[in-house]
PDB file of C-alpha atoms in Angstrom:
ATOM      1  CA  MET B   1       9.117 -19.376  29.121  1.00  0.00           C
ATOM      2  CA  ALA B   2       9.014 -16.781  26.395  1.00  0.00           C
ATOM      3  CA  ALA B   3       5.276 -16.539  26.925  1.00  0.00           C
ATOM      4  CA  LEU B   4       5.928 -14.703  30.187  1.00  0.00           C
ATOM      5  CA  CYS B   5       7.311 -11.778  28.211  1.00  0.00           C
ATOM      6  CA  LEU B   6       4.779 -12.002  25.409  1.00  0.00           C
ATOM      7  CA  LEU B   7       1.864  -9.759  24.538  1.00  0.00           C
ATOM      8  CA  ALA B   8       2.591  -6.591  26.474  1.00  0.00           C
ATOM      9  CA  ALA B   9       0.825  -3.451  25.292  1.00  0.00           C
ATOM     10  CA  PRO B  10       2.694  -0.700  23.433  1.00  0.00           C
ATOM     11  CA  ALA B  11       2.515   2.879  24.693  1.00  0.00           C
ATOM     12  CA  THR B  12       3.487   6.329  23.498  1.00  0.00           C
ATOM     13  CA  ALA B  13       7.160   6.933  22.817  1.00  0.00           C
ATOM     14  CA  GLN B  14       9.320   7.953  25.766  1.00  0.00           C
ATOM     15  CA  GLU B  15      12.958   8.247  26.801  1.00  0.00           C
ATOM     16  CA  LEU B  16      14.097   4.802  27.977  1.00  0.00           C
ATOM     17  CA  PRO B  17      17.464   3.064  28.531  1.00  0.00           C
ATOM     18  CA  LEU B  18      19.011   1.505  25.431  1.00  0.00           C
ATOM     19  CA  TRP B  19      19.445  -1.722  27.414  1.00  0.00           C
ATOM     20  CA  GLU B  20      18.362  -3.230  30.706  1.00  0.00           C
ATOM     21  CA  LEU B  21      19.587  -6.428  32.336  1.00  0.00           C
ATOM     22  CA  GLY B  22      18.105  -8.436  35.171  1.00  0.00           C
ATOM     23  CA  ALA B  23      17.621 -11.944  36.465  1.00  0.00           C
ATOM     24  CA  GLY B  24      15.024 -13.866  38.404  1.00  0.00           C
ATOM     25  CA  ILE B  25      13.222 -17.151  38.729  1.00  0.00           C
ATOM     26  CA  GLY B  26      10.071 -18.691  37.322  1.00  0.00           C
ATOM     27  CA  GLY B  27       7.847 -21.694  37.928  1.00  0.00           C
ATOM     28  CA  PHE B  28       6.162 -23.475  35.015  1.00  0.00           C
ATOM     29  CA  ALA B  29       3.873 -26.458  34.493  1.00  0.00           C
ATOM     30  CA  LEU B  30       4.141 -27.733  30.912  1.00  0.00           C
ATOM     31  CA  PRO B  31       3.357 -30.962  29.040  1.00  0.00           C
ATOM     32  CA  ASP B  32       6.333 -32.937  27.760  1.00  0.00           C
ATOM     33  CA  TYR B  33       5.186 -32.010  24.256  1.00  0.00           C
ATOM     34  CA  ARG B  34       1.934 -30.837  22.683  1.00  0.00           C
ATOM     35  CA  GLY B  35      -0.508 -33.721  23.050  1.00  0.00           C
ATOM     36  CA  SER B  36       1.394 -35.548  25.795  1.00  0.00           C
ATOM     37  CA  ASP B  37      -0.580 -36.813  28.788  1.00  0.00           C
ATOM     38  CA  GLU B  38       2.446 -36.287  31.040  1.00  0.00           C
ATOM     39  CA  ALA B  39       3.509 -32.883  32.338  1.00  0.00           C
ATOM     40  CA  ARG B  40       6.449 -31.560  34.357  1.00  0.00           C
ATOM     41  CA  GLY B  41       6.952 -28.760  36.806  1.00  0.00           C
ATOM     42  CA  TYR B  42       9.995 -26.578  36.203  1.00  0.00           C
ATOM     43  CA  LEU B  43      11.757 -24.058  38.417  1.00  0.00           C
ATOM     44  CA  LEU B  44      14.114 -22.207  36.112  1.00  0.00           C
ATOM     45  CA  PRO B  45      16.134 -18.998  35.997  1.00  0.00           C
ATOM     46  CA  VAL B  46      14.384 -16.172  34.159  1.00  0.00           C
ATOM     47  CA  PRO B  47      16.679 -13.692  32.412  1.00  0.00           C
ATOM     48  CA  TYR B  48      15.380 -10.152  31.987  1.00  0.00           C
ATOM     49  CA  VAL B  49      16.918  -8.649  28.860  1.00  0.00           C
ATOM     50  CA  VAL B  50      15.705  -5.499  27.133  1.00  0.00           C
ATOM     51  CA  TYR B  51      17.478  -3.957  24.153  1.00  0.00           C
ATOM     52  CA  ARG B  52      15.879  -1.059  22.293  1.00  0.00           C
ATOM     53  CA  GLY B  53      18.110  -0.799  19.253  1.00  0.00           C
ATOM     54  CA  ARG B  54      16.999   0.604  15.940  1.00  0.00           C
ATOM     55  CA  PHE B  55      17.087  -2.739  14.126  1.00  0.00           C
ATOM     56  CA  LEU B  56      17.537  -5.322  16.904  1.00  0.00           C
ATOM     57  CA  LYS B  57      15.060  -5.393  19.768  1.00  0.00           C
ATOM     58  CA  ALA B  58      14.699  -7.654  22.782  1.00  0.00           C
ATOM     59  CA  ASP B  59      11.725  -6.920  25.012  1.00  0.00           C
ATOM     60  CA  ARG B  60       8.503  -8.426  26.343  1.00  0.00           C
ATOM     61  CA  HIS B  61       7.487  -9.160  22.732  1.00  0.00           C
ATOM     62  CA  GLY B  62      10.525 -11.411  22.347  1.00  0.00           C
ATOM     63  CA  ILE B  63      13.824 -11.127  20.481  1.00  0.00           C
ATOM     64  CA  ARG B  64      13.435  -9.787  16.982  1.00  0.00           C
ATOM     65  CA  GLY B  65      15.243  -8.013  14.195  1.00  0.00           C
ATOM     66  CA  MET B  66      13.347  -5.141  12.590  1.00  0.00           C
ATOM     67  CA  LEU B  67      13.698  -5.960   8.895  1.00  0.00           C
ATOM     68  CA  PHE B  68      11.009  -3.481   7.830  1.00  0.00           C
ATOM     69  CA  ASP B  69       9.004  -0.992   9.881  1.00  0.00           C
ATOM     70  CA  SER B  70       6.066   1.229   8.927  1.00  0.00           C
ATOM     71  CA  ASP B  71       3.083   2.674  10.729  1.00  0.00           C
ATOM     72  CA  ARG B  72       0.931  -0.378   9.963  1.00  0.00           C
ATOM     73  CA  VAL B  73       3.254  -3.171   8.838  1.00  0.00           C
ATOM     74  CA  ASP B  74       6.377  -4.556  10.529  1.00  0.00           C
ATOM     75  CA  LEU B  75       8.649  -7.352   9.322  1.00  0.00           C
ATOM     76  CA  ASN B  76      10.559  -8.864  12.233  1.00  0.00           C
ATOM     77  CA  MET B  77      12.624 -11.920  13.051  1.00  0.00           C
ATOM     78  CA  SER B  78      10.688 -14.386  15.210  1.00  0.00           C
ATOM     79  CA  VAL B  79      12.285 -16.845  17.664  1.00  0.00           C
ATOM     80  CA  ALA B  80      10.778 -19.718  19.687  1.00  0.00           C
ATOM     81  CA  ALA B  81      12.104 -22.795  21.472  1.00  0.00           C
ATOM     82  CA  SER B  82      11.066 -26.114  22.996  1.00  0.00           C
ATOM     83  CA  LEU B  83      12.342 -27.984  26.056  1.00  0.00           C
ATOM     84  CA  PRO B  84      13.991 -31.425  25.857  1.00  0.00           C
ATOM     85  CA  VAL B  85      12.088 -34.611  26.674  1.00  0.00           C
ATOM     86  CA  ASN B  86      13.733 -37.615  28.313  1.00  0.00           C
ATOM     87  CA  SER B  87      11.871 -40.531  26.725  1.00  0.00           C
ATOM     88  CA  SER B  88      12.765 -42.838  29.627  1.00  0.00           C
ATOM     89  CA  LYS B  89      10.608 -40.632  31.854  1.00  0.00           C
ATOM     90  CA  ASN B  90       7.628 -40.555  29.479  1.00  0.00           C
ATOM     91  CA  ALA B  91       5.650 -43.815  29.343  1.00  0.00           C
ATOM     92  CA  THR B  92       4.304 -43.154  25.845  1.00  0.00           C
ATOM     93  CA  ARG B  93       7.801 -42.594  24.397  1.00  0.00           C
ATOM     94  CA  SER B  94       9.580 -45.280  26.438  1.00  0.00           C
ATOM     95  CA  GLY B  95      12.280 -46.930  24.325  1.00  0.00           C
ATOM     96  CA  MET B  96      12.282 -44.122  21.743  1.00  0.00           C
ATOM     97  CA  PRO B  97      15.025 -41.511  21.230  1.00  0.00           C
ATOM     98  CA  ASP B  98      14.891 -38.448  23.461  1.00  0.00           C
ATOM     99  CA  LEU B  99      13.462 -35.227  22.064  1.00  0.00           C
ATOM    100  CA  GLU B 100      16.297 -32.719  21.956  1.00  0.00           C
ATOM    101  CA  PRO B 101      15.640 -29.059  22.765  1.00  0.00           C
ATOM    102  CA  SER B 102      14.853 -27.159  19.605  1.00  0.00           C
ATOM    103  CA  LEU B 103      15.139 -23.602  18.346  1.00  0.00           C
ATOM    104  CA  GLU B 104      12.836 -22.013  15.778  1.00  0.00           C
ATOM    105  CA  ILE B 105      13.771 -18.876  13.867  1.00  0.00           C
ATOM    106  CA  GLY B 106      12.297 -17.046  10.895  1.00  0.00           C
ATOM    107  CA  PRO B 107      10.511 -13.907   9.673  1.00  0.00           C
ATOM    108  CA  SER B 108       7.252 -12.612  11.122  1.00  0.00           C
ATOM    109  CA  LEU B 109       4.982 -10.138   9.362  1.00  0.00           C
ATOM    110  CA  GLU B 110       2.891  -8.048  11.778  1.00  0.00           C
ATOM    111  CA  ILE B 111      -0.078  -6.039  10.516  1.00  0.00           C
ATOM    112  CA  ALA B 112      -1.732  -3.471  12.794  1.00  0.00           C
ATOM    113  CA  LEU B 113      -5.519  -3.863  12.548  1.00  0.00           C
ATOM    114  CA  TRP B 114      -6.516  -1.321  15.219  1.00  0.00           C
ATOM    115  CA  ARG B 115      -4.880   1.007  17.718  1.00  0.00           C
ATOM    116  CA  ALA B 116      -6.285   3.271  20.399  1.00  0.00           C
ATOM    117  CA  PRO B 117      -5.399   6.976  20.053  1.00  0.00           C
ATOM    118  CA  ASP B 118      -2.756   6.663  22.798  1.00  0.00           C
ATOM    119  CA  ARG B 119      -1.473   3.440  21.146  1.00  0.00           C
ATOM    120  CA  ARG B 120      -1.625   1.526  24.441  1.00  0.00           C
ATOM    121  CA  ASP B 121      -4.409  -0.781  23.244  1.00  0.00           C
ATOM    122  CA  ALA B 122      -3.923  -2.521  19.917  1.00  0.00           C
ATOM    123  CA  LEU B 123      -5.050  -5.439  17.773  1.00  0.00           C
ATOM    124  CA  ALA B 124      -2.598  -6.982  15.324  1.00  0.00           C
ATOM    125  CA  LEU B 125      -2.308  -9.925  12.962  1.00  0.00           C
ATOM    126  CA  ARG B 126       1.008 -11.762  13.301  1.00  0.00           C
ATOM    127  CA  LEU B 127       2.255 -14.118  10.586  1.00  0.00           C
ATOM    128  CA  PRO B 128       5.441 -15.878  11.748  1.00  0.00           C
ATOM    129  CA  LEU B 129       7.087 -18.644   9.714  1.00  0.00           C
ATOM    130  CA  ARG B 130      10.014 -20.328  11.444  1.00  0.00           C
ATOM    131  CA  VAL B 131      12.527 -23.026  10.550  1.00  0.00           C
ATOM    132  CA  ALA B 132      13.222 -25.446  13.423  1.00  0.00           C
ATOM    133  CA  PHE B 133      16.393 -27.331  14.300  1.00  0.00           C
ATOM    134  CA  THR B 134      17.619 -29.318  17.283  1.00  0.00           C
ATOM    135  CA  LEU B 135      20.149 -27.969  19.766  1.00  0.00           C
ATOM    136  CA  GLU B 136      22.757 -30.702  20.101  1.00  0.00           C
ATOM    137  CA  SER B 137      26.338 -31.411  19.085  1.00  0.00           C
ATOM    138  CA  SER B 138      25.170 -32.155  15.517  1.00  0.00           C
ATOM    139  CA  PRO B 139      22.049 -29.999  14.991  1.00  0.00           C
ATOM    140  CA  ARG B 140      19.341 -31.395  12.707  1.00  0.00           C
ATOM    141  CA  ALA B 141      16.730 -29.491  10.727  1.00  0.00           C
ATOM    142  CA  ILE B 142      13.251 -30.604  11.806  1.00  0.00           C
ATOM    143  CA  GLY B 143      11.018 -28.737   9.408  1.00  0.00           C
ATOM    144  CA  TRP B 144       9.073 -25.510   9.721  1.00  0.00           C
ATOM    145  CA  VAL B 145       6.278 -24.090  11.861  1.00  0.00           C
ATOM    146  CA  ALA B 146       3.702 -21.397  10.990  1.00  0.00           C
ATOM    147  CA  THR B 147       1.537 -19.819  13.687  1.00  0.00           C
ATOM    148  CA  PRO B 148      -0.733 -17.042  12.336  1.00  0.00           C
ATOM    149  CA  GLN B 149      -2.144 -15.208  15.349  1.00  0.00           C
ATOM    150  CA  LEU B 150      -4.510 -12.448  16.352  1.00  0.00           C
ATOM    151  CA  ASN B 151      -2.907 -10.505  19.199  1.00  0.00           C
ATOM    152  CA  LEU B 152      -4.827  -8.073  21.424  1.00  0.00           C
ATOM    153  CA  ASP B 153      -2.761  -5.864  23.769  1.00  0.00           C
ATOM    154  CA  LEU B 154      -4.587  -4.004  26.539  1.00  0.00           C
ATOM    155  CA  ALA B 155      -3.321  -1.527  29.109  1.00  0.00           C
ATOM    156  CA  GLY B 156      -4.865  -2.366  32.471  1.00  0.00           C
ATOM    157  CA  THR B 157      -7.500  -0.092  33.999  1.00  0.00           C
ATOM    158  CA  GLY B 158      -9.269  -0.090  37.352  1.00  0.00           C
ATOM    159  CA  VAL B 159      -7.853  -2.790  39.634  1.00  0.00           C
ATOM    160  CA  LEU B 160      -5.427  -3.769  36.839  1.00  0.00           C
ATOM    161  CA  ALA B 161      -4.061  -0.248  36.395  1.00  0.00           C
ATOM    162  CA  GLY B 162      -0.358  -0.459  35.616  1.00  0.00           C
ATOM    163  CA  TRP B 163      -0.570  -4.024  34.325  1.00  0.00           C
ATOM    164  CA  ASP B 164      -0.268  -5.121  30.688  1.00  0.00           C
ATOM    165  CA  LEU B 165      -2.695  -7.772  29.482  1.00  0.00           C
ATOM    166  CA  GLY B 166      -2.196  -9.698  26.260  1.00  0.00           C
ATOM    167  CA  LEU B 167      -4.555 -12.123  24.546  1.00  0.00           C
ATOM    168  CA  LEU B 168      -3.445 -14.235  21.609  1.00  0.00           C
ATOM    169  CA  ALA B 169      -5.214 -16.888  19.537  1.00  0.00           C
ATOM    170  CA  GLY B 170      -4.486 -18.736  16.345  1.00  0.00           C
ATOM    171  CA  PRO B 171      -3.918 -22.044  14.553  1.00  0.00           C
ATOM    172  CA  VAL B 172      -0.650 -23.950  14.345  1.00  0.00           C
ATOM    173  CA  PHE B 173       0.710 -25.510  11.147  1.00  0.00           C
ATOM    174  CA  GLY B 174       3.794 -27.621  10.664  1.00  0.00           C
ATOM    175  CA  SER B 175       5.687 -29.462   7.955  1.00  0.00           C
ATOM    176  CA  ARG B 176       5.781 -33.259   7.656  1.00  0.00           C
ATOM    177  CA  ARG B 177       9.313 -33.331   9.087  1.00  0.00           C
ATOM    178  CA  GLN B 178       8.255 -31.233  12.088  1.00  0.00           C
ATOM    179  CA  HIS B 179       5.309 -33.502  12.877  1.00  0.00           C
ATOM    180  CA  GLN B 180       7.337 -36.663  12.258  1.00  0.00           C
ATOM    181  CA  TYR B 181       9.914 -35.524  14.794  1.00  0.00           C
ATOM    182  CA  PHE B 182       7.315 -35.181  17.576  1.00  0.00           C
ATOM    183  CA  TYR B 183       4.591 -37.657  16.551  1.00  0.00           C
ATOM    184  CA  GLY B 184       6.110 -40.214  14.202  1.00  0.00           C
ATOM    185  CA  VAL B 185       7.013 -43.744  15.298  1.00  0.00           C
ATOM    186  CA  ALA B 186       9.736 -45.458  13.274  1.00  0.00           C
ATOM    187  CA  PRO B 187       9.227 -49.220  12.694  1.00  0.00           C
ATOM    188  CA  GLN B 188      12.139 -50.163  14.971  1.00  0.00           C
ATOM    189  CA  PHE B 189      10.419 -48.405  17.894  1.00  0.00           C
ATOM    190  CA  ALA B 190       6.960 -49.883  17.282  1.00  0.00           C
ATOM    191  CA  THR B 191       5.327 -52.032  19.973  1.00  0.00           C
ATOM    192  CA  PRO B 192       1.906 -53.717  20.218  1.00  0.00           C
ATOM    193  CA  ALA B 193       0.653 -50.624  22.071  1.00  0.00           C
ATOM    194  CA  ARG B 194       2.538 -48.157  19.846  1.00  0.00           C
ATOM    195  CA  PRO B 195       2.291 -49.031  16.148  1.00  0.00           C
ATOM    196  CA  ALA B 196       4.581 -47.501  13.545  1.00  0.00           C
ATOM    197  CA  TYR B 197       3.279 -44.163  12.300  1.00  0.00           C
ATOM    198  CA  GLU B 198       4.257 -41.648   9.607  1.00  0.00           C
ATOM    199  CA  ALA B 199       3.018 -38.167  10.520  1.00  0.00           C
ATOM    200  CA  PRO B 200       1.790 -35.879   7.723  1.00  0.00           C
ATOM    201  CA  GLY B 201       2.240 -32.124   7.613  1.00  0.00           C
ATOM    202  CA  GLY B 202      -0.490 -29.519   7.868  1.00  0.00           C
ATOM    203  CA  TYR B 203      -2.893 -28.324  10.539  1.00  0.00           C
ATOM    204  CA  ALA B 204      -1.703 -28.912  14.131  1.00  0.00           C
ATOM    205  CA  GLY B 205      -4.444 -27.447  16.320  1.00  0.00           C
ATOM    206  CA  LEU B 206      -5.203 -24.136  18.026  1.00  0.00           C
ATOM    207  CA  GLN B 207      -3.514 -22.157  20.780  1.00  0.00           C
ATOM    208  CA  PHE B 208      -4.948 -19.512  23.107  1.00  0.00           C
ATOM    209  CA  ILE B 209      -2.643 -17.524  25.396  1.00  0.00           C
ATOM    210  CA  ALA B 210      -3.358 -14.942  28.087  1.00  0.00           C
ATOM    211  CA  ALA B 211      -0.423 -13.096  29.653  1.00  0.00           C
ATOM    212  CA  LEU B 212      -0.288 -10.497  32.416  1.00  0.00           C
ATOM    213  CA  SER B 213       2.823  -8.518  33.359  1.00  0.00           C
ATOM    214  CA  ARG B 214       3.971  -5.401  35.141  1.00  0.00           C
ATOM    215  CA  ARG B 215       7.273  -3.566  35.340  1.00  0.00           C
ATOM    216  CA  PHE B 216       7.963  -2.016  38.734  1.00  0.00           C
ATOM    217  CA  PRO B 217      10.890   0.384  39.303  1.00  0.00           C
ATOM    218  CA  ARG B 218      13.311  -2.372  40.343  1.00  0.00           C
ATOM    219  CA  TYR B 219      11.661  -5.628  39.301  1.00  0.00           C
ATOM    220  CA  TRP B 220       9.280  -7.256  36.810  1.00  0.00           C
ATOM    221  CA  VAL B 221       6.539  -9.834  37.381  1.00  0.00           C
ATOM    222  CA  GLY B 222       4.557 -11.827  34.843  1.00  0.00           C
ATOM    223  CA  ALA B 223       2.317 -14.847  34.424  1.00  0.00           C
ATOM    224  CA  PHE B 224       0.672 -16.679  31.552  1.00  0.00           C
ATOM    225  CA  LEU B 225      -1.907 -19.357  30.803  1.00  0.00           C
ATOM    226  CA  ARG B 226      -2.001 -21.337  27.553  1.00  0.00           C
ATOM    227  CA  ALA B 227      -4.949 -23.412  26.401  1.00  0.00           C
ATOM    228  CA  ASP B 228      -4.077 -25.812  23.612  1.00  0.00           C
ATOM    229  CA  THR B 229      -6.289 -28.043  21.493  1.00  0.00           C
ATOM    230  CA  LEU B 230      -5.067 -30.573  18.929  1.00  0.00           C
ATOM    231  CA  ARG B 231      -8.533 -31.717  17.902  1.00  0.00           C
ATOM    232  CA  GLY B 232      -8.568 -32.192  14.125  1.00  0.00           C
ATOM    233  CA  ALA B 233      -4.771 -32.139  13.787  1.00  0.00           C
ATOM    234  CA  GLN B 234      -3.383 -33.958  10.763  1.00  0.00           C
ATOM    235  CA  PHE B 235      -1.437 -36.318  13.064  1.00  0.00           C
ATOM    236  CA  ALA B 236      -4.450 -37.114  15.283  1.00  0.00           C
ATOM    237  CA  ALA B 237      -3.945 -40.851  14.604  1.00  0.00           C
ATOM    238  CA  SER B 238      -0.444 -40.844  16.102  1.00  0.00           C
ATOM    239  CA  PRO B 239      -0.078 -43.223  19.060  1.00  0.00           C
ATOM    240  CA  LEU B 240       2.034 -40.498  20.709  1.00  0.00           C
ATOM    241  CA  LEU B 241      -0.883 -38.060  20.850  1.00  0.00           C
ATOM    242  CA  LYS B 242      -2.580 -38.884  24.138  1.00  0.00           C
ATOM    243  CA  ARG B 243      -4.430 -35.697  25.034  1.00  0.00           C
ATOM    244  CA  GLU B 244      -6.287 -33.466  22.594  1.00  0.00           C
ATOM    245  CA  SER B 245      -6.523 -30.473  24.918  1.00  0.00           C
ATOM    246  CA  TYR B 246      -4.806 -29.134  28.008  1.00  0.00           C
ATOM    247  CA  VAL B 247      -3.975 -25.957  29.935  1.00  0.00           C
ATOM    248  CA  ALA B 248      -0.426 -24.961  30.861  1.00  0.00           C
ATOM    249  CA  GLY B 249       0.988 -21.931  32.611  1.00  0.00           C
ATOM    250  CA  GLY B 250       3.638 -20.299  34.701  1.00  0.00           C
ATOM    251  CA  ALA B 251       4.750 -17.199  36.575  1.00  0.00           C
ATOM    252  CA  GLY B 252       8.028 -15.464  37.204  1.00  0.00           C
ATOM    253  CA  ILE B 253       9.775 -12.518  38.806  1.00  0.00           C
ATOM    254  CA  ALA B 254      12.987 -10.799  37.747  1.00  0.00           C
ATOM    255  CA  TRP B 255      15.012  -8.064  39.401  1.00  0.00           C
ATOM    256  CA  LEU B 256      16.659  -5.251  37.457  1.00  0.00           C
ATOM    257  CA  LEU B 257      20.447  -5.408  37.886  1.00  0.00           C
ATOM    258  CA  GLY B 258      21.589  -2.637  35.579  1.00  0.00           C
ATOM    259  CA  GLU B 259      20.743  -0.337  32.682  1.00  0.00           C
ATOM    260  CA  SER B 260      22.550   1.862  30.183  1.00  0.00           C
ATOM    261  CA  GLU B 261      23.074   5.561  30.710  1.00  0.00           C
ATOM    262  CA  ARG B 262      22.182   6.155  27.071  1.00  0.00           C
ATOM    263  CA  ARG B 263      18.490   6.879  26.484  1.00  0.00           C
ATOM    264  CA  VAL B 264      16.516   6.296  23.273  1.00  0.00           C
ATOM    265  CA  GLN B 265      12.996   7.061  22.105  1.00  0.00           C
ATOM    266  CA  ALA B 266      10.969   3.870  22.402  1.00  0.00           C
ATOM    267  CA  GLN B 267       7.463   2.563  22.933  1.00  0.00           C
ATOM    268  CA  GLU B 268       6.726   0.256  25.872  1.00  0.00           C
TER     269      GLU B 268
END
């Protein structure tokens, strides 16, 4: 869901509310996990939260803490999450433990490679490194994830005037524990069709994301498409990896419910 708010283009600084709150709904079609041959449709609430603090920011780029900020280099906090998987509803994982929802958090170094004079179009290199853990009564650490990315932000022109277009591409890397959580098969869960498997760490494929969004006076709309390939991944031999490539996506709308009277200088 975070991809709906991802990759919007920055603009020149302007007076904007310190915070904005809204709510809406979104529809998504996503695989159970990367490499699964089963997908689900989701209709979920979409919160719209914007906070333009000096050190903490929540906007279409995600939730992040500004640890270091310069004209060309930013050090932020990066956050990502995954949805739960009910193994009884996934034929490949039948009889295995469910996959709990997970949260990933860690630093992200962002290096500006190019910016247009008005700063609305920009190319950046993002280098996030996040630690992952499950969201359950007794959370468990499940390794780390690194997703170096090239991110191109474009302000729409012509028929797309007023829209923000973002394009992102990059490889995915994960630790042995991260890959074992999603792709490993413990001996007690092995079957003739699903042999035991120990997943190694390392390269985990490529991701390509395109996102389009627009903020209207009283509401926001956005959509994204994600193309994912796991060809050449270190865990390619896992019996849980059933599809090497797929396309996922979603769209949402959120209505603005309130905003602060206080205004701050910010880039959108």
